N, CA, C and O atoms as a printed pandas DataFrame, in Angstrom:
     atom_number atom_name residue_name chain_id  residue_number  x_coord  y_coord  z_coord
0              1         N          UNK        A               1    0.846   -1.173    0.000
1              2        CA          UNK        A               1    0.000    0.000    0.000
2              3         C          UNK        A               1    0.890    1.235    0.000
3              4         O          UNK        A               1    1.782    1.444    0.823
4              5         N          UNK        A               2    0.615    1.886   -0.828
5              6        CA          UNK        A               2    1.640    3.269   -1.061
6              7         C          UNK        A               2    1.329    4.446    0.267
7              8         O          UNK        A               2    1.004    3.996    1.365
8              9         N          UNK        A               3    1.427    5.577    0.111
9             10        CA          UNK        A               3    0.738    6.636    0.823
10            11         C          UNK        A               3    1.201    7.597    0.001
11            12         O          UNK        A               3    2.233    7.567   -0.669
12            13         N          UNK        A               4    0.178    8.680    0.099
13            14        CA          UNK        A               4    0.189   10.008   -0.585
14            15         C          UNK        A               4    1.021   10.859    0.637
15            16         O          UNK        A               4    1.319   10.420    1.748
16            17         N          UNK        A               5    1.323   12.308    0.045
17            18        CA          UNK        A               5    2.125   13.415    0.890
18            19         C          UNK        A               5    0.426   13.777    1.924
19            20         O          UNK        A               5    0.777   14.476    2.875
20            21         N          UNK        A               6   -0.737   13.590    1.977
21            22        CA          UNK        A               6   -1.791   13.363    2.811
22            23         C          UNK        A               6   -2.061   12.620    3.986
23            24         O          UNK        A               6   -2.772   12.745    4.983
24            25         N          UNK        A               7   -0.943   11.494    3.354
25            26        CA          UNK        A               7   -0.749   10.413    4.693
26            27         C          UNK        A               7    0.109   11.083    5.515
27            28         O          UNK        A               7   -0.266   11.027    6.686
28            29         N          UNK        A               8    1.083   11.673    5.353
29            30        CA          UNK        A               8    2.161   12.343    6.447
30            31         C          UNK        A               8    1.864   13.353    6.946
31            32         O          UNK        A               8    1.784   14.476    6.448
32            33         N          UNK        A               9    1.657   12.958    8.104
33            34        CA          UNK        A               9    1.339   14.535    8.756
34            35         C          UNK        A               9    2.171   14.679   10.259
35            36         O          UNK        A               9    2.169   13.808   11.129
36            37         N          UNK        A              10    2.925   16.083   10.344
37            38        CA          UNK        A              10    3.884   16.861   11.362
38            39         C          UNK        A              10    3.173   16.040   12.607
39            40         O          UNK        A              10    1.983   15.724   12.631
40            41         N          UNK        A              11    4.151   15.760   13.640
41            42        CA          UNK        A              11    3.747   15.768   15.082
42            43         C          UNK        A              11    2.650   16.850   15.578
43            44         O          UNK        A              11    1.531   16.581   16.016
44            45         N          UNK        A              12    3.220   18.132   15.412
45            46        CA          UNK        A              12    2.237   18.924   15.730
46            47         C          UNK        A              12    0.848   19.476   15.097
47            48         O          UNK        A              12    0.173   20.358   15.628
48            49         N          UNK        A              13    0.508   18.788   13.815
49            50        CA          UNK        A              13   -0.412   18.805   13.090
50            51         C          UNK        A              13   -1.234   17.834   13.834
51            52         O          UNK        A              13   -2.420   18.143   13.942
52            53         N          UNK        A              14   -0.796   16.550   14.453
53            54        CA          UNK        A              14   -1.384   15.669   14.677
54            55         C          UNK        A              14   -1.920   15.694   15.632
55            56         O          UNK        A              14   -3.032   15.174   15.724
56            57         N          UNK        A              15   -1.164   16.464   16.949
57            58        CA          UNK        A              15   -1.873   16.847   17.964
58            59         C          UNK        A              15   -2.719   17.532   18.024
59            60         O          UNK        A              15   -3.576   17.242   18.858
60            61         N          UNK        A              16   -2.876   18.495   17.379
61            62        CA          UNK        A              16   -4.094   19.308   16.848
62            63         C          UNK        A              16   -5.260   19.012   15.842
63            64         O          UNK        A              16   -6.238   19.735   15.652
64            65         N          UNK        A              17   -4.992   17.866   15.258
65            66        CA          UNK        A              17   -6.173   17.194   14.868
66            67         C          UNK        A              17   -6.536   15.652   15.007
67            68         O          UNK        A              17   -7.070   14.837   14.255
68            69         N          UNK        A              18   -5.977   15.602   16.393
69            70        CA          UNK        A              18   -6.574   13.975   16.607
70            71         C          UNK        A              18   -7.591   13.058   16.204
71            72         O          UNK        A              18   -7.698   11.916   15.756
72            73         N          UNK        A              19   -8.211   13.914   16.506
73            74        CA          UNK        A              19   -9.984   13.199   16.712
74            75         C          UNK        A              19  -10.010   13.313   14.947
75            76         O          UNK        A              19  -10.514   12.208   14.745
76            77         N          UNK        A              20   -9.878   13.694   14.037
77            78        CA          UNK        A              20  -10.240   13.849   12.639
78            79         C          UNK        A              20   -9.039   12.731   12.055
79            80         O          UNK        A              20   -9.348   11.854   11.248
80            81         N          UNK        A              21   -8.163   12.832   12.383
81            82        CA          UNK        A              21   -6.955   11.862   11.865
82            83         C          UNK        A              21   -7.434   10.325   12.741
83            84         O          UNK        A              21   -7.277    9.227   12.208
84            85         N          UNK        A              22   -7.820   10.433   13.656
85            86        CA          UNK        A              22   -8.212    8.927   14.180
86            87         C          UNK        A              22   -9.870    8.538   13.261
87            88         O          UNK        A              22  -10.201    7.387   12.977
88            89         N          UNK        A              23  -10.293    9.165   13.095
89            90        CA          UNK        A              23  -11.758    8.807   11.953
90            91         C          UNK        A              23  -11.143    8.327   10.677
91            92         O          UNK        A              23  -11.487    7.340   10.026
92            93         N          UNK        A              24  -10.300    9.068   10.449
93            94        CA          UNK        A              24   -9.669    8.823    8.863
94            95         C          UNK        A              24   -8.778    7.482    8.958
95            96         O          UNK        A              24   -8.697    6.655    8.050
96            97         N          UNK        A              25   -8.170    7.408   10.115
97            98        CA          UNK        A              25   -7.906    6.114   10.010
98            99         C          UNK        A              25   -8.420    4.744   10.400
99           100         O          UNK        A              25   -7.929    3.634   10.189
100          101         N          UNK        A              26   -9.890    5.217   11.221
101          102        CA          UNK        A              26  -11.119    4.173   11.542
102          103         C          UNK        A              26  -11.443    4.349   10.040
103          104         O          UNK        A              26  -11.639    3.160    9.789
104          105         N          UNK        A              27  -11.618    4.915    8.987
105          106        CA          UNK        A              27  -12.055    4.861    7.959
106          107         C          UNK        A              27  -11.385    4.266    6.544
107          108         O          UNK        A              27  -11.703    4.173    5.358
108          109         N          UNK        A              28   -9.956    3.826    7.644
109          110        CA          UNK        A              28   -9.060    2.801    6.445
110          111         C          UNK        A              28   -7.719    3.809    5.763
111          112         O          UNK        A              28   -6.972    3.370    4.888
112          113         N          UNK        A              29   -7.623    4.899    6.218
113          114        CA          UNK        A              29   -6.530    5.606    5.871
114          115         C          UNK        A              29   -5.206    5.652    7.137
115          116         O          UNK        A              29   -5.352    6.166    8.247
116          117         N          UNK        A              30   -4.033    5.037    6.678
117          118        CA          UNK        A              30   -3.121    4.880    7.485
118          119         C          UNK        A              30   -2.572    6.205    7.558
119          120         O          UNK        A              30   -2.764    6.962    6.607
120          121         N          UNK        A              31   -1.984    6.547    8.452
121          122        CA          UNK        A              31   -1.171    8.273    9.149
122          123         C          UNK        A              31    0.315    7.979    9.144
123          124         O          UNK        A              31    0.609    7.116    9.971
124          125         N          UNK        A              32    1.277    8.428    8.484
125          126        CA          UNK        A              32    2.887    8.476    9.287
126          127         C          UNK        A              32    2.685    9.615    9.827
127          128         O          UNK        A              32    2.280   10.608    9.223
128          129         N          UNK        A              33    2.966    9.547   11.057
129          130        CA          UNK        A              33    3.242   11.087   11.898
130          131         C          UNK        A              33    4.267   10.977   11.707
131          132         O          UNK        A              33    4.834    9.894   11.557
132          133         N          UNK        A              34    4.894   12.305   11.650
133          134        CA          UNK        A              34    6.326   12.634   11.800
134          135         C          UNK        A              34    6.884   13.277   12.742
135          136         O          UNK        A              34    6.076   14.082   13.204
136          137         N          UNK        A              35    8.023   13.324   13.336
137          138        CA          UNK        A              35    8.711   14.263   14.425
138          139         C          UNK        A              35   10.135   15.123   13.745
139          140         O          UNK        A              35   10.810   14.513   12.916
140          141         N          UNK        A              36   10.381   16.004   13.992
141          142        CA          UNK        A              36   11.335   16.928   13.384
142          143         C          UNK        A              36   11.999   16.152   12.027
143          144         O          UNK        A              36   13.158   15.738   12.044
144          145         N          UNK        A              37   11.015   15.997   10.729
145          146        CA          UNK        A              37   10.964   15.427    9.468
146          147         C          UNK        A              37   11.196   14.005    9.375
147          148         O          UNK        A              37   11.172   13.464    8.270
148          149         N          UNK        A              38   11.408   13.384   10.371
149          150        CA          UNK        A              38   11.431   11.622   10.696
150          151         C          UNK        A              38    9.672   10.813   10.681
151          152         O          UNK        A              38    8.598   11.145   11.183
152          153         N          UNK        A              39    9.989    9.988   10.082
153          154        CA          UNK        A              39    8.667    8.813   10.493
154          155         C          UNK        A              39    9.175    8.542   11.902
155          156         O          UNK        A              39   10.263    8.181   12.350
156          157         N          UNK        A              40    7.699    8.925   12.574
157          158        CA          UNK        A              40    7.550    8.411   13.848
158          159         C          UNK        A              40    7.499    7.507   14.644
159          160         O          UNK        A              40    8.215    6.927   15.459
160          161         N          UNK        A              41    5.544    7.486   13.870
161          162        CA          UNK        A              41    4.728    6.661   14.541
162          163         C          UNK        A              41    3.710    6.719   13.761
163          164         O          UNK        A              41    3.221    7.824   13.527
164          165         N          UNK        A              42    3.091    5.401   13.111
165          166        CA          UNK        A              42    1.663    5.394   12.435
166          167         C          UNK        A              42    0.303    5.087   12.902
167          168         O          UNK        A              42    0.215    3.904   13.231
168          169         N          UNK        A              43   -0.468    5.558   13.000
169          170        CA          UNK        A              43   -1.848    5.611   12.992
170          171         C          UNK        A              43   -3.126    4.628   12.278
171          172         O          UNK        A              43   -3.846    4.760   11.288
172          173         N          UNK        A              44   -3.029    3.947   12.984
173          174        CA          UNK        A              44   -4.334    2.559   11.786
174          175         C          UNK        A              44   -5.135    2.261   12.971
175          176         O          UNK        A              44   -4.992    2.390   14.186
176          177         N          UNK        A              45   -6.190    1.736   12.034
177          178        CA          UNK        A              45   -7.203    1.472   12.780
178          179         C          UNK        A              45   -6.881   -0.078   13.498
179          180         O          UNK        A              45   -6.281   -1.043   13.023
180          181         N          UNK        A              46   -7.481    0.089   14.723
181          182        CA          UNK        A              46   -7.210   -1.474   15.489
182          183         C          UNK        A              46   -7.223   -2.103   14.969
183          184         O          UNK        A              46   -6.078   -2.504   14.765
184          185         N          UNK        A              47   -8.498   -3.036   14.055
185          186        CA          UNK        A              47   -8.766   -4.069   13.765
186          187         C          UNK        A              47   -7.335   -4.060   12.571
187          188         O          UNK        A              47   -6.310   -4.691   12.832
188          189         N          UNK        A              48   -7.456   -3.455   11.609
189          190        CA          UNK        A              48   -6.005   -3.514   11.187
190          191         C          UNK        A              48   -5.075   -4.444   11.890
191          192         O          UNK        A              48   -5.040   -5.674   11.926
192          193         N          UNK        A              49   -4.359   -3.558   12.418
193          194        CA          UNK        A              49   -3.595   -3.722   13.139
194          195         C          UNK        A              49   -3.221   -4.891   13.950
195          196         O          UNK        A              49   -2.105   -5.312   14.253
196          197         N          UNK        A              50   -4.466   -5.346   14.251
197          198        CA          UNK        A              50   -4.972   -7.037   14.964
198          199         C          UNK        A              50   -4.537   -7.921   13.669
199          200         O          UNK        A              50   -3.817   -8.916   13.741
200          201         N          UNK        A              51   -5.152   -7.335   12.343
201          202        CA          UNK        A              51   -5.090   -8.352   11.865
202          203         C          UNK        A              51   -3.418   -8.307   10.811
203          204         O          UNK        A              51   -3.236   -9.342   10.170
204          205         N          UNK        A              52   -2.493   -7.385   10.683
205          206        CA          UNK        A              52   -1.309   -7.606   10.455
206          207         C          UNK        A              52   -0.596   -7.984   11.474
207          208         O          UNK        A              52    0.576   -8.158   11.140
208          209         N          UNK        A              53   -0.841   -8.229   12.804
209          210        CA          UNK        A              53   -0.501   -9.447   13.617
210          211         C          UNK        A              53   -1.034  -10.738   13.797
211          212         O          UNK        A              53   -0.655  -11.561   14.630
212          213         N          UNK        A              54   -1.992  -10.876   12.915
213          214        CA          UNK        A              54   -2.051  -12.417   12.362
214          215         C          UNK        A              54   -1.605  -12.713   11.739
215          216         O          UNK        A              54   -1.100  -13.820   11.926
216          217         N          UNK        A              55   -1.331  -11.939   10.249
217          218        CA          UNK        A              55   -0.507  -12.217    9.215
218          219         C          UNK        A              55    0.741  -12.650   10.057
219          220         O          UNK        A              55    1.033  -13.845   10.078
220          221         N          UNK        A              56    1.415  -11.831   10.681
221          222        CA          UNK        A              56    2.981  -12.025   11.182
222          223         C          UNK        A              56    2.965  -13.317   11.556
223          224         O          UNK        A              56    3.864  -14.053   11.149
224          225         N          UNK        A              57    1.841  -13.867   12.476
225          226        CA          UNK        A              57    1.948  -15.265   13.391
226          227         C          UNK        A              57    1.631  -16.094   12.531
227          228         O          UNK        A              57    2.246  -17.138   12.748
228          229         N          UNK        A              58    0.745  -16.192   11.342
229          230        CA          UNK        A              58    1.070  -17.175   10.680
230          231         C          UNK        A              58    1.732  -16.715    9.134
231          232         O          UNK        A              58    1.137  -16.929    8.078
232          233         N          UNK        A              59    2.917  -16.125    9.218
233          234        CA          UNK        A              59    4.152  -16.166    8.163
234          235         C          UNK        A              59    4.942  -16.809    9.460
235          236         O          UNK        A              59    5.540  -17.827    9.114
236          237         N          UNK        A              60    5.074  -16.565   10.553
237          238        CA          UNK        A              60    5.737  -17.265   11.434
238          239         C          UNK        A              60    5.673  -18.928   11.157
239          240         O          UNK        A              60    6.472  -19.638   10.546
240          241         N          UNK        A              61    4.917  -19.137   11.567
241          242        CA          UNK        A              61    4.000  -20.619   11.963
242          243         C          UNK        A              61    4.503  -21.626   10.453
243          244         O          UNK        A              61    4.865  -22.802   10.437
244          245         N          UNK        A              62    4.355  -20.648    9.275
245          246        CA          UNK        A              62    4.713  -21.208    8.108
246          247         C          UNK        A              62    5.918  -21.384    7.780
247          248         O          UNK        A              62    6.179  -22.305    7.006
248          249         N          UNK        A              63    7.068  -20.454    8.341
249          250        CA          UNK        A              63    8.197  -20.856    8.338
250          251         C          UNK        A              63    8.648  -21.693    9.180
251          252         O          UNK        A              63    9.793  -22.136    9.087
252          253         N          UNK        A              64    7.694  -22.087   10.268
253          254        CA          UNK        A              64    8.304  -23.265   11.002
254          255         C          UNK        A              64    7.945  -24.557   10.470
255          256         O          UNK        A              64    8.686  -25.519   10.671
256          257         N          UNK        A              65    6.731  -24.684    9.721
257          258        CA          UNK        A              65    6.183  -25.822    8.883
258          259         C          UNK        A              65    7.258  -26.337    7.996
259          260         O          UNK        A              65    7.519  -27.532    7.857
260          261         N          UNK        A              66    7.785  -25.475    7.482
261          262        CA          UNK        A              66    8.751  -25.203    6.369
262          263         C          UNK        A              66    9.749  -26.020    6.767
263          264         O          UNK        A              66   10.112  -26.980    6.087
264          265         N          UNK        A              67   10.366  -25.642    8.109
265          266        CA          UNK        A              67   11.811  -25.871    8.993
266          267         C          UNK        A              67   11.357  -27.174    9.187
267          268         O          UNK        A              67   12.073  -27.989    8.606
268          269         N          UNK        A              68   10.062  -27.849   10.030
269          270        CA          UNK        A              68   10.330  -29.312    9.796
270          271         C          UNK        A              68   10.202  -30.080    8.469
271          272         O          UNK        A              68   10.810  -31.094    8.126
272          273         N          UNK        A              69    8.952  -29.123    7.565
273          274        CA          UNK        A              69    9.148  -30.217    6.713
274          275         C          UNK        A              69   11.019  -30.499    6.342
275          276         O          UNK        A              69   11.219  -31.697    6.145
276          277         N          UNK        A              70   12.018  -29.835    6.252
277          278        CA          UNK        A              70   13.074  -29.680    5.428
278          279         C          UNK        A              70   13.732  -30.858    6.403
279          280         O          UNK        A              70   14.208  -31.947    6.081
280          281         N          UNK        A              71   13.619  -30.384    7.412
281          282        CA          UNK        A              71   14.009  -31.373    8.213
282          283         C          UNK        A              71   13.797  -32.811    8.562
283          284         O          UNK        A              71   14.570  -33.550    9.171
284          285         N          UNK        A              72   12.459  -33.115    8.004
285          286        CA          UNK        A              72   11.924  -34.284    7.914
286          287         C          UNK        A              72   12.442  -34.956    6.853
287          288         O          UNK        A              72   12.481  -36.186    6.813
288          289         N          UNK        A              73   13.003  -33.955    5.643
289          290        CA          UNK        A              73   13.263  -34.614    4.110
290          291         C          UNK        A              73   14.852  -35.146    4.427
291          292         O          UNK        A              73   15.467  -36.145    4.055
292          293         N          UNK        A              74   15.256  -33.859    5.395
293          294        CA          UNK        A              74   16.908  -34.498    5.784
294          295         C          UNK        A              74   17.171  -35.618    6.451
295          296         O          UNK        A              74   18.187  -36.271    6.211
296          297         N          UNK        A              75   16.128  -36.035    7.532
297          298        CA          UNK        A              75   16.176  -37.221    7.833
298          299         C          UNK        A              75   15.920  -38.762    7.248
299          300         O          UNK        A              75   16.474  -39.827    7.521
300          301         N          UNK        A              76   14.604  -38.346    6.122
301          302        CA          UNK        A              76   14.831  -39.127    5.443
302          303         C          UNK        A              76   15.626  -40.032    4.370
303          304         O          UNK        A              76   15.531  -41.197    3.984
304          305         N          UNK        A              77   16.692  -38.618    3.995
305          306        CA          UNK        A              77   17.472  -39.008    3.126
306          307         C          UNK        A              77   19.287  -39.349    4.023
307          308         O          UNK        A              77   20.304  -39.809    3.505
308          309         N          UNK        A              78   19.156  -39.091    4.840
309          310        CA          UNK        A              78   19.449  -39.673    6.427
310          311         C          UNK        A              78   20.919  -38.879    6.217
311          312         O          UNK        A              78   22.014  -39.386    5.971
312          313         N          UNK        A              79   20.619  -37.661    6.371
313          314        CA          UNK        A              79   21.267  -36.151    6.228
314          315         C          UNK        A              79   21.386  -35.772    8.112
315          316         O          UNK        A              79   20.780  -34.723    8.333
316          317         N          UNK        A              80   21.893  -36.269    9.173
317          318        CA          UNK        A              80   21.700  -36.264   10.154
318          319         C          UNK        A              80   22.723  -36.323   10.892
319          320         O          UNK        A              80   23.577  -37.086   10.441
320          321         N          UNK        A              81   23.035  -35.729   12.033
321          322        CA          UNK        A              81   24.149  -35.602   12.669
322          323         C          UNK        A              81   23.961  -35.564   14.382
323          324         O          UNK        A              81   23.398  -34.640   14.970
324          325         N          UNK        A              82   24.537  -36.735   15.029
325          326        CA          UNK        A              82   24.615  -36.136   16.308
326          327         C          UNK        A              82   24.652  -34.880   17.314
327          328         O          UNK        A              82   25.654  -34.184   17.475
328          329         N          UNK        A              83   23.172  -34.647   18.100
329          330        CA          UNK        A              83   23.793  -32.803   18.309
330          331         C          UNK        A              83   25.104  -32.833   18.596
331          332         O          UNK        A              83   25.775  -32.355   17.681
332          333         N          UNK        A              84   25.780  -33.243   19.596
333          334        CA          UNK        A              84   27.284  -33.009   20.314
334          335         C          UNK        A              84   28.045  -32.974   18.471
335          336         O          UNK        A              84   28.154  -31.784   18.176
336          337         N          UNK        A              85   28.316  -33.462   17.831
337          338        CA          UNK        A              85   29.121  -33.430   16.774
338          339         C          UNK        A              85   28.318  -32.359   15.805
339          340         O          UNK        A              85   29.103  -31.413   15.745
340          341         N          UNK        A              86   27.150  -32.018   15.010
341          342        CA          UNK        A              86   26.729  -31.159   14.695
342          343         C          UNK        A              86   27.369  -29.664   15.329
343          344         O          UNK        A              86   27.948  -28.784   14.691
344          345         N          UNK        A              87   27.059  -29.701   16.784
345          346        CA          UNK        A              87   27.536  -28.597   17.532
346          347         C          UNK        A              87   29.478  -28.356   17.242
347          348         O          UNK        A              87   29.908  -27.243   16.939
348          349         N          UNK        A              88   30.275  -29.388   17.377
349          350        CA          UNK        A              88   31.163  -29.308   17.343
350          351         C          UNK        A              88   31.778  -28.871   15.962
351          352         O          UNK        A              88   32.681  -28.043   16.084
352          353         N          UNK        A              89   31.357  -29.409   14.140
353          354        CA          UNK        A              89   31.501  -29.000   13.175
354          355         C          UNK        A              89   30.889  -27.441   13.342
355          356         O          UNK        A              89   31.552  -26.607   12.724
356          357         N          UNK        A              90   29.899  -26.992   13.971
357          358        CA          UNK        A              90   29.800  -25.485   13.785
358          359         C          UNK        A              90   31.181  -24.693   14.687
359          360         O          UNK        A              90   31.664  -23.598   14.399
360          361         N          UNK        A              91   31.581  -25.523   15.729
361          362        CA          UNK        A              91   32.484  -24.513   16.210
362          363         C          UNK        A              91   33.574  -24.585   15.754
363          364         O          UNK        A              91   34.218  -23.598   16.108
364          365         N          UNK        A              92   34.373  -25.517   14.888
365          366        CA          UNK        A              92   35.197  -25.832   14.266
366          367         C          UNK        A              92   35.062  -24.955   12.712
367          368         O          UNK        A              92   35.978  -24.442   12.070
368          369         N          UNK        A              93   33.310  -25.004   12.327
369          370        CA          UNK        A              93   33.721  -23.620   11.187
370          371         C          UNK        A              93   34.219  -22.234   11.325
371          372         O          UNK        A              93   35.115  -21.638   10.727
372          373         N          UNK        A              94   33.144  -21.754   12.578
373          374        CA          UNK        A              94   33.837  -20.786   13.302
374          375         C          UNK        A              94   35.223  -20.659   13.360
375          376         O          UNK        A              94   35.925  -19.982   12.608
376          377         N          UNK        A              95   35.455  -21.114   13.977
377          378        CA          UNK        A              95   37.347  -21.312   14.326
378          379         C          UNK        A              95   37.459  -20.830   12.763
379          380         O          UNK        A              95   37.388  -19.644   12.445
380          381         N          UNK        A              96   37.628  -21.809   11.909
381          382        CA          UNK        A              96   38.481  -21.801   10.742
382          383         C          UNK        A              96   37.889  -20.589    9.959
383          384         O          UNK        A              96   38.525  -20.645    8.907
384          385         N          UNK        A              97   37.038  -19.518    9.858
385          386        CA          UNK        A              97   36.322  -18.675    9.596
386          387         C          UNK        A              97   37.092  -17.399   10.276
387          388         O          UNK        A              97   36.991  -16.184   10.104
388          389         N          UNK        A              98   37.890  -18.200   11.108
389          390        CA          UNK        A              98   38.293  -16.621   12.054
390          391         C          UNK        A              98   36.880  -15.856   12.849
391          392         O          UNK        A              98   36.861  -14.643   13.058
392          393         N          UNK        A              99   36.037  -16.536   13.135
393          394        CA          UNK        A              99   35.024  -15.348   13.670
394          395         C          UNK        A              99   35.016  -16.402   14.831
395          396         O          UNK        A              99   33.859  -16.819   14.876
396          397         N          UNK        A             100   35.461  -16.769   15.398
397          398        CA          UNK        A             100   35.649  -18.361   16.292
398          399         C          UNK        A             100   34.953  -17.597   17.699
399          400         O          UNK        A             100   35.363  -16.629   18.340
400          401         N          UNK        A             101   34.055  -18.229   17.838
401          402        CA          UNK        A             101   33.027  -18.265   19.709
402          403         C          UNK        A             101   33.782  -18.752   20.271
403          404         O          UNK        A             101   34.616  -19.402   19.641
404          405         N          UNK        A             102   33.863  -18.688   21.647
405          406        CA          UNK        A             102   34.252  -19.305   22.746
406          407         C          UNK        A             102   33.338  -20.346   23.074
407          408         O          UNK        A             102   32.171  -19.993   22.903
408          409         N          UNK        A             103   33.497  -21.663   23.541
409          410        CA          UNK        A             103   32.570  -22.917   23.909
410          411         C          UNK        A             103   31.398  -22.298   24.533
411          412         O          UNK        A             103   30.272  -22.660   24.190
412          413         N          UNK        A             104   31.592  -21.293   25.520
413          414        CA          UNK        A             104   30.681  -20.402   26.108
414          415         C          UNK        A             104   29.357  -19.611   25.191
415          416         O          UNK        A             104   28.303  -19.288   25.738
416          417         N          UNK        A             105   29.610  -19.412   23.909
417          418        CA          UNK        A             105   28.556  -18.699   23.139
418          419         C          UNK        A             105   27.360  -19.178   23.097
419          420         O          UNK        A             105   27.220  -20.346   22.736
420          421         N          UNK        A             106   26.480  -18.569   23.375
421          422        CA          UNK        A             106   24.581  -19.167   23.665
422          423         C          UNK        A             106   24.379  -19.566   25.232
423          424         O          UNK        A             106   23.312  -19.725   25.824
424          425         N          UNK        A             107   25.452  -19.659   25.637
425          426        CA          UNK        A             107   24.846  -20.191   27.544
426          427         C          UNK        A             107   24.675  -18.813   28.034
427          428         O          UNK        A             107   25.411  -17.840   27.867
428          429         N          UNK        A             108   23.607  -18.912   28.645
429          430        CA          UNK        A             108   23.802  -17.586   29.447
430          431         C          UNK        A             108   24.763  -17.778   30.559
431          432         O          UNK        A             108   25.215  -18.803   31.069
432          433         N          UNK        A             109   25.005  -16.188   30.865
433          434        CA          UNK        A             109   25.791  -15.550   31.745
434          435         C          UNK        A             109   24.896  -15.327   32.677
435          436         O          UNK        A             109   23.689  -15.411   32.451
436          437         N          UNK        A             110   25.469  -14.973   33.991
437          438        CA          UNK        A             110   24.871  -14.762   35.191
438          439         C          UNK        A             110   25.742  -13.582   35.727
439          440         O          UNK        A             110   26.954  -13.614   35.944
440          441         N          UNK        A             111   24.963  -12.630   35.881
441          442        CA          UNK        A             111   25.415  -11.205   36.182
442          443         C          UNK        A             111   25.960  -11.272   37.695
443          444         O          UNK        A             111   25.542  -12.115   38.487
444          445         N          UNK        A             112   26.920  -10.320   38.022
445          446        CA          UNK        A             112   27.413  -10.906   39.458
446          447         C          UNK        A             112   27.080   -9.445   39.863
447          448         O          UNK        A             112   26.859   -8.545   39.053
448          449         N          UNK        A             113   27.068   -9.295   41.426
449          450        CA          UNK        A             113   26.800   -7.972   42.077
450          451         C          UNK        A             113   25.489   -8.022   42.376
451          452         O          UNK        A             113   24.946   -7.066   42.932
């Protein structure tokens, strides 16, 4: 969805016409507010909004479908590796990559004090 120079409107434009910019966007017109010539913060109507967080959860959900099916095909074709040795060829690419983790990378830390 594009937006016109109509969709952007100043911080302080916006404060001064709330109530008319929140109709327009109960009425399906999205807002970039802006702050000293920056995108802010946009303006949509809830249900919107509800529902491009469904979209997100299931583009999510589908890339995890995705991740087992691939994974299911690797096992079948018996593409599979012990975690402990899996784990160990990644730290061994590392290393040889020069960008080498310490055994420590992904465990958490425990903050002292």
């Amino acid at each position: 969805m594009g937006f016109s120079t109509g969709d952007v409107v100043p911080f302080t434009q916006a404060r001064a016409n709330l109530s008319e910019l929140a109709d327009q966007a109960k009425a399906g017109t999205e807002k970039i507010i802006t702050k000293n010539g920056e995108s802010y913060v946009a303006l949509i109507d809830a249900d919107r909004l509800d529902y491009y967080h469904r979209l997100e959860r299931e583009r999510i959900h589908l890339l995890l479908i995705d991740d087992a099916r691939r994974g299911l095909a690797d096992i079948a074709a018996g593409r599979t590796f012990e975690a402990d040795a899996a784990i160990e060829r990644v730290q061994q690419r590392r290393a040889a990559s020069g960008s080498g983790k310490s055994s420590t990378a992904g465990k958490p830390t425990r903050k002292r004090g």
